[in-house]
């Protein structure tokens, strides 16, 4: 497969390179694109130096385009790239279009069938939530879901990580903390504001979790409420989840389900201080799930905590897994 990465110098772009390498993706050629600012930068891949090119306004010479350079760029160019390549788009630009599959390979690989050269990669918070929620839903049928998130700076890209590091240094030096990427200083703070506020008082990030969960799980009636919060961690999104199920559930039965769920690592031994955390989930392909307990509020209710590397399962890994599905589909033809 000839692959192109658009946004190769960004936080997700860098992870795409490392995931292609770690998973030994069958590549015949890899082209890297970013803005004109990055033209001629060199990036190491499989022991070689690759040159970053300024993104042209034309179709790209690739079988698969992995796009991670923001929604407005995708909106403008993905239809052009899709003339010659299958585009896996990491932005939210096309996720809600009915003829664009929105895929988490462990959950709905069948939705890829009949794609029109454009496939959407889900929002990071959604992908990480569903890795735990979907297997539990299959076993016990989720009816109502309440999620509170603890989202790291890298969700806002490389500039978010840099702003957190710089802000931490400024805070510790007793200087005013500057901010541009985030609505407020993030160092030593938490910010309950990710993406734009909607008329209903939720943010777009919070609504994405509802819209995308319904589409990926193929459950248009699923009820879900999310509060999305930015916290001063560098990477990994953590989420506290409460679910009311239709069928009786127990923490033991849920643990049994999660122990064999693909892409999930059960980290649930509170007595040994083992539970999901950003530091332990960083760099991992699997999403950590733990703190499973019976809800004190809902009948058939369960509370749990997840932590997943949103640059990986929430972005680059999921995109490469979709590309692997395409490789398999091509091999079958
Ligand atoms: P560049 O590094 O040249 O600005 P992040 O999400 O970490 O901020 O990364 C965004 C990615 O999208 C970067 O690789 C960035 O390249 C790229 N990008 C931003 N604007 C454009 C553009 N107009 N054309 C091509 N790539 C772009």
Coordinates of C-alpha atoms and ligand atoms in Angstrom, one line a residue:
X1 CA 0.0 0.0 0.0
X2 CA 1.1 3.5 -0.8
X3 CA 0.2 5.7 2.2
X4 CA 0.2 9.5 2.7
X5 CA 0.0 11.2 6.0
X6 CA -1.5 14.7 6.0
X7 CA -0.5 16.6 9.1
X8 CA 2.6 14.5 9.6
X9 CA 4.3 17.0 11.9
X10 CA 1.4 17.3 14.3
X11 CA 0.7 15.4 17.5
X12 CA -1.4 12.7 15.8
X13 CA 0.8 12.7 12.7
X14 CA 3.8 11.8 14.7
X15 CA 1.9 8.9 16.4
X16 CA 0.7 7.7 13.0
X17 CA 4.3 7.3 12.0
X18 CA 5.1 5.4 15.1
X19 CA 2.0 3.2 14.9
X20 CA 2.7 2.3 11.3
X21 CA 6.2 1.3 12.4
X22 CA 5.1 -0.6 15.6
X23 CA 2.4 -2.6 13.7
X24 CA 4.7 -3.3 10.7
X25 CA 2.1 -1.9 8.3
X26 CA 2.6 -3.3 4.8
X27 CA 3.9 -0.2 3.1
X28 CA 5.4 0.2 -0.4
X29 CA 5.7 4.0 -0.1
X30 CA 5.1 6.7 2.6
X31 CA 4.6 10.3 1.7
X32 CA 4.4 13.0 4.4
X33 CA 2.6 16.3 4.1
X34 CA 2.2 19.3 6.3
X35 CA 1.9 23.1 5.8
X36 CA 4.4 25.0 3.8
X37 CA 6.1 26.0 7.1
X38 CA 7.3 22.4 7.5
X39 CA 8.4 21.7 3.9
X40 CA 11.7 19.9 3.7
X41 CA 11.7 19.0 7.4
X42 CA 13.1 15.5 7.9
X43 CA 11.4 12.8 9.9
X44 CA 12.8 9.4 10.8
X45 CA 10.9 6.3 9.8
X46 CA 12.1 2.7 9.9
X47 CA 15.7 3.9 10.1
X48 CA 15.4 6.2 7.2
X49 CA 15.0 10.0 6.8
X50 CA 11.8 11.0 5.1
X51 CA 11.2 14.5 3.7
X52 CA 8.0 16.4 4.6
X53 CA 6.3 18.1 1.6
X54 CA 4.1 21.1 1.5
X55 CA 0.5 19.9 0.9
X56 CA -0.4 20.3 -2.8
X57 CA -4.0 21.3 -3.9
X58 CA -4.2 18.1 -6.0
X59 CA -5.1 14.4 -5.4
X60 CA -2.2 12.6 -3.6
X61 CA -0.1 9.7 -5.0
X62 CA -1.4 7.2 -2.4
X63 CA -3.8 4.3 -2.0
X64 CA -4.6 5.4 1.5
X65 CA -4.5 9.0 2.9
X66 CA -4.4 9.3 6.7
X67 CA -5.6 12.9 7.3
X68 CA -5.0 14.7 10.6
X69 CA -4.6 18.4 9.9
X70 CA -7.9 19.7 11.2
X71 CA -11.5 19.8 10.1
X72 CA -11.5 22.8 7.8
X73 CA -8.5 21.4 5.8
X74 CA -10.3 18.0 5.5
X75 CA -13.5 19.6 4.5
X76 CA -11.8 21.4 1.6
X77 CA -9.4 18.6 0.4
X78 CA -10.8 15.2 1.4
X79 CA -13.2 15.2 -1.6
X80 CA -10.2 15.8 -3.9
X81 CA -8.0 13.2 -2.2
X82 CA -11.0 10.7 -2.4
X83 CA -10.9 10.9 -6.2
X84 CA -7.8 8.6 -6.2
X85 CA -7.3 7.3 -2.6
X86 CA -9.3 6.0 0.3
X87 CA -9.2 8.8 2.9
X88 CA -9.3 8.0 6.6
X89 CA -10.1 11.3 8.2
X90 CA -9.4 12.1 11.8
X91 CA -11.4 15.3 11.9
X92 CA -15.1 15.7 12.7
X93 CA -15.8 17.1 9.2
X94 CA -17.6 14.1 7.8
X95 CA -18.4 11.9 10.9
X96 CA -22.2 12.5 10.8
X97 CA -22.8 12.2 7.1
X98 CA -24.9 9.1 6.6
X99 CA -22.8 7.7 3.7
X100 CA -19.5 8.1 5.6
X101 CA -18.7 5.1 7.8
X102 CA -17.5 6.0 11.3
X103 CA -15.4 3.0 12.4
X104 CA -14.0 1.5 15.6
X105 CA -12.6 -1.8 14.2
X106 CA -13.3 -3.8 17.3
X107 CA -17.0 -2.7 17.2
X108 CA -18.4 -2.0 13.7
X109 CA -15.9 -3.2 11.0
X110 CA -18.9 -4.3 8.9
X111 CA -19.8 -0.6 8.5
X112 CA -16.9 -0.2 6.1
X113 CA -18.7 -2.1 3.4
X114 CA -19.7 0.1 0.4
X115 CA -17.6 3.0 1.6
X116 CA -17.2 5.8 -1.0
X117 CA -13.4 6.4 -0.4
X118 CA -14.1 8.5 2.7
X119 CA -14.0 6.9 6.2
X120 CA -14.2 8.9 9.4
X121 CA -12.1 8.2 12.6
X122 CA -14.1 8.9 15.7
X123 CA -13.6 11.5 18.4
X124 CA -10.9 10.4 20.9
X125 CA -13.2 10.5 23.9
X126 CA -15.9 8.5 22.1
X127 CA -13.5 5.8 20.9
X128 CA -12.0 5.3 24.4
X129 CA -15.4 5.2 26.1
X130 CA -16.8 2.7 23.6
X131 CA -13.9 0.2 24.0
X132 CA -15.4 -0.5 27.5
X133 CA -19.0 0.4 27.0
X134 CA -19.7 -1.6 23.8
X135 CA -18.8 -5.1 25.2
X136 CA -20.8 -4.3 28.3
X137 CA -23.7 -3.1 26.2
X138 CA -23.6 -6.4 24.2
X139 CA -23.8 -8.4 27.4
X140 CA -26.2 -6.3 29.5
X141 CA -27.7 -3.7 27.1
X142 CA -26.9 -0.1 28.1
X143 CA -29.9 2.2 28.5
X144 CA -28.6 5.4 30.1
X145 CA -25.0 6.5 30.3
X146 CA -23.4 9.4 32.2
X147 CA -19.8 10.3 31.5
X148 CA -17.4 12.8 33.0
X149 CA -14.1 13.2 31.2
X150 CA -10.5 14.1 32.3
X151 CA -9.0 15.1 28.9
X152 CA -5.3 15.8 28.5
X153 CA -3.6 18.7 26.8
X154 CA -2.6 16.6 23.7
X155 CA -6.3 16.5 22.7
X156 CA -5.6 20.0 21.5
X157 CA -2.6 19.0 19.4
X158 CA 1.1 19.7 19.8
X159 CA 0.4 23.3 20.7
X160 CA -1.8 22.2 23.6
X161 CA 1.0 20.1 25.1
X162 CA 3.5 22.9 24.6
X163 CA 1.2 25.4 26.3
X164 CA 0.8 23.1 29.3
X165 CA 4.5 22.7 29.7
X166 CA 5.2 26.4 29.2
X167 CA 2.4 27.4 31.6
X168 CA 3.7 25.0 34.3
X169 CA 7.1 26.6 34.0
X170 CA 5.6 30.1 34.2
X171 CA 3.5 29.1 37.2
X172 CA 6.4 27.6 39.1
X173 CA 8.5 30.7 38.4
X174 CA 5.8 32.9 39.8
X175 CA 5.1 34.5 36.4
X176 CA 1.6 35.1 34.9
X177 CA 0.5 32.0 32.9
X178 CA -0.1 32.8 29.2
X179 CA -2.7 30.9 27.2
X180 CA -3.9 30.8 23.6
X181 CA -4.9 27.2 22.7
X182 CA -7.0 26.8 25.9
X183 CA -9.7 29.2 27.1
X184 CA -7.9 29.7 30.4
X185 CA -4.4 28.7 31.8
X186 CA -4.4 24.9 32.1
X187 CA -1.5 24.5 34.4
X188 CA -2.8 23.8 38.0
X189 CA -6.3 24.2 36.7
X190 CA -9.2 22.2 35.2
X191 CA -11.4 23.7 32.5
X192 CA -14.9 22.4 31.9
X193 CA -14.9 23.7 28.3
X194 CA -13.8 21.7 25.3
X195 CA -14.9 22.9 21.8
X196 CA -17.8 25.4 21.3
X197 CA -20.9 25.8 23.5
X198 CA -24.2 24.7 21.9
X199 CA -27.7 26.1 22.4
X200 CA -28.5 23.3 24.8
X201 CA -25.7 24.3 27.2
X202 CA -23.5 21.3 26.3
X203 CA -20.2 21.7 24.4
X204 CA -19.7 20.3 20.9
X205 CA -17.2 17.8 22.4
X206 CA -19.9 16.6 24.8
X207 CA -22.4 16.2 22.0
X208 CA -19.9 14.4 19.7
X209 CA -19.7 11.7 22.3
X210 CA -23.5 11.2 22.1
X211 CA -23.8 11.5 18.3
X212 CA -20.9 9.3 17.6
X213 CA -21.7 6.6 20.2
X214 CA -25.2 6.3 18.7
X215 CA -23.7 5.9 15.1
X216 CA -20.9 3.5 16.0
X217 CA -23.1 1.3 18.3
X218 CA -26.0 1.5 15.9
X219 CA -28.2 2.4 18.8
X220 CA -30.0 5.7 17.7
X221 CA -32.0 5.7 21.0
X222 CA -29.1 5.4 23.4
X223 CA -29.3 8.1 26.1
X224 CA -26.0 9.6 27.1
X225 CA -24.9 12.8 28.9
X226 CA -21.3 13.9 29.0
X227 CA -19.3 16.6 30.8
X228 CA -16.0 17.1 29.1
X229 CA -13.2 18.6 31.2
X230 CA -9.6 19.5 30.2
X231 CA -7.1 18.6 32.9
X232 CA -3.4 19.3 33.1
X233 CA -2.1 15.9 32.0
X234 CA 0.0 15.7 28.8
X235 CA -1.6 12.7 27.2
X236 CA -4.4 10.0 27.8
X237 CA -8.0 10.8 28.3
X238 CA -9.6 9.3 31.5
X239 CA -13.4 9.0 31.9
X240 CA -15.7 8.2 34.9
X241 CA -18.7 6.3 33.5
X242 CA -22.0 5.4 35.1
X243 CA -24.3 3.1 33.1
X244 CA -27.8 1.9 33.7
X245 CA -28.4 -1.5 32.0
X246 CA -31.6 -3.2 31.0
X247 CA -30.3 -6.6 32.3
X248 CA -29.0 -7.4 35.8
X249 CA -25.3 -6.7 36.1
X250 CA -22.6 -7.2 38.7
X251 CA -19.0 -6.0 38.8
X252 CA -17.9 -9.7 38.6
X253 CA -19.9 -10.4 35.5
X254 CA -18.7 -7.1 33.9
X255 CA -15.1 -8.0 34.7
X256 CA -15.5 -11.3 33.0
X257 CA -16.8 -9.6 29.9
X258 CA -14.0 -7.0 29.9
X259 CA -11.3 -9.6 30.5
X260 CA -11.8 -11.0 27.0
X261 CA -12.9 -7.8 25.2
X262 CA -10.4 -6.9 22.4
X263 CA -8.4 -3.8 22.9
X264 CA -9.2 -3.6 26.7
X265 CA -6.9 -4.2 29.6
X266 CA -8.6 -4.8 32.9
X267 CA -6.7 -2.9 35.6
X268 CA -8.9 -3.4 38.6
X269 CA -7.2 -4.3 41.8
X270 CA -7.8 -1.3 44.1
X271 CA -6.3 -3.1 47.1
X272 CA -2.9 -3.2 45.3
X273 CA -3.5 0.5 44.1
X274 CA -4.1 -0.8 40.6
X275 CA -6.6 1.2 38.5
X276 CA -6.6 3.1 35.2
X277 CA -4.4 6.2 35.1
X278 CA -2.9 8.5 32.5
X279 CA 0.7 7.6 33.5
X280 CA 0.2 3.9 33.1
X281 CA -2.0 4.1 30.0
X282 CA 0.5 6.4 28.1
X283 CA 1.8 4.7 25.0
X284 CA -0.4 1.6 25.4
X285 CA -2.6 0.4 22.5
X286 CA -5.1 -1.1 24.9
X287 CA -7.6 1.0 26.9
X288 CA -7.4 0.5 30.7
X289 CA -10.6 -0.2 32.5
X290 CA -11.1 -0.5 36.3
X291 CA -12.7 0.7 39.5
X292 CA -15.7 -1.5 38.6
X293 CA -18.5 -1.2 41.2
X294 CA -22.2 -1.6 41.6
X295 CA -24.0 1.7 41.3
X296 CA -25.5 3.1 44.5
X297 CA -28.0 5.1 42.4
X298 CA -29.3 3.0 39.5
X299 CA -30.9 -0.5 39.5
X300 CA -28.7 -2.7 37.2
X301 CA -26.2 0.1 37.4
X302 CA -22.4 0.0 37.1
X303 CA -19.7 2.6 37.7
X304 CA -16.2 2.4 36.3
X305 CA -13.2 4.4 35.2
X306 CA -11.3 4.2 31.9
X307 CA -8.0 5.6 30.7
X308 CA -6.9 5.4 27.1
X309 CA -4.1 7.0 25.1
X310 CA -6.1 9.4 23.0
X311 CA -3.3 9.9 20.5
X312 CA -3.3 6.1 20.0
X313 CA -6.7 4.4 20.3
X314 CA -8.4 7.8 20.2
X315 CA -6.6 8.7 17.0
X316 CA -3.6 7.2 15.3
X317 CA -4.0 3.5 16.3
X318 CA -7.7 3.5 15.4
X319 CA -6.9 5.1 12.0
X320 CA -4.1 2.5 11.2
X321 CA -6.5 -0.3 12.3
X322 CA -9.0 1.0 9.8
X323 CA -6.2 1.0 7.1
X324 CA -5.5 -2.6 8.1
X325 CA -9.1 -3.5 7.5
X326 CA -8.8 -1.9 4.0
X327 CA -5.6 -4.0 3.3
X328 CA -7.5 -7.2 4.3
X329 CA -10.4 -6.1 2.1
X330 CA -8.1 -5.5 -0.9
X331 CA -6.3 -8.8 -0.4
X332 CA -9.7 -10.6 -0.4
X333 CA -10.7 -9.0 -3.7
Ligands
LIG1 P1 2.7 22.3 10.4 O1 3.4 21.6 11.5 O2 3.5 22.6 9.2 O3 1.9 23.5 10.9 P2 -1.6 19.6 15.6 O4 -2.9 19.0 15.6 O5 -0.6 18.9 16.5 O6 -1.6 21.1 15.8 O7 -1.0 19.4 14.1 C1 -1.6 19.9 12.9 C2 -1.0 19.3 11.7 O8 -1.7 19.8 10.6 C3 0.5 19.7 11.5 O9 1.2 18.7 10.9 C4 0.4 20.9 10.6 O10 1.5 21.2 9.9 C5 -0.7 20.5 9.7 N1 -1.3 21.6 9.0 C6 -1.9 22.7 9.6 N2 -2.3 23.6 8.6 C7 -2.0 23.0 7.4 C8 -2.2 23.4 6.1 N3 -2.8 24.5 5.7 N4 -1.8 22.5 5.1 C9 -1.2 21.4 5.4 N5 -1.0 21.0 6.7 C10 -1.4 21.8 7.7

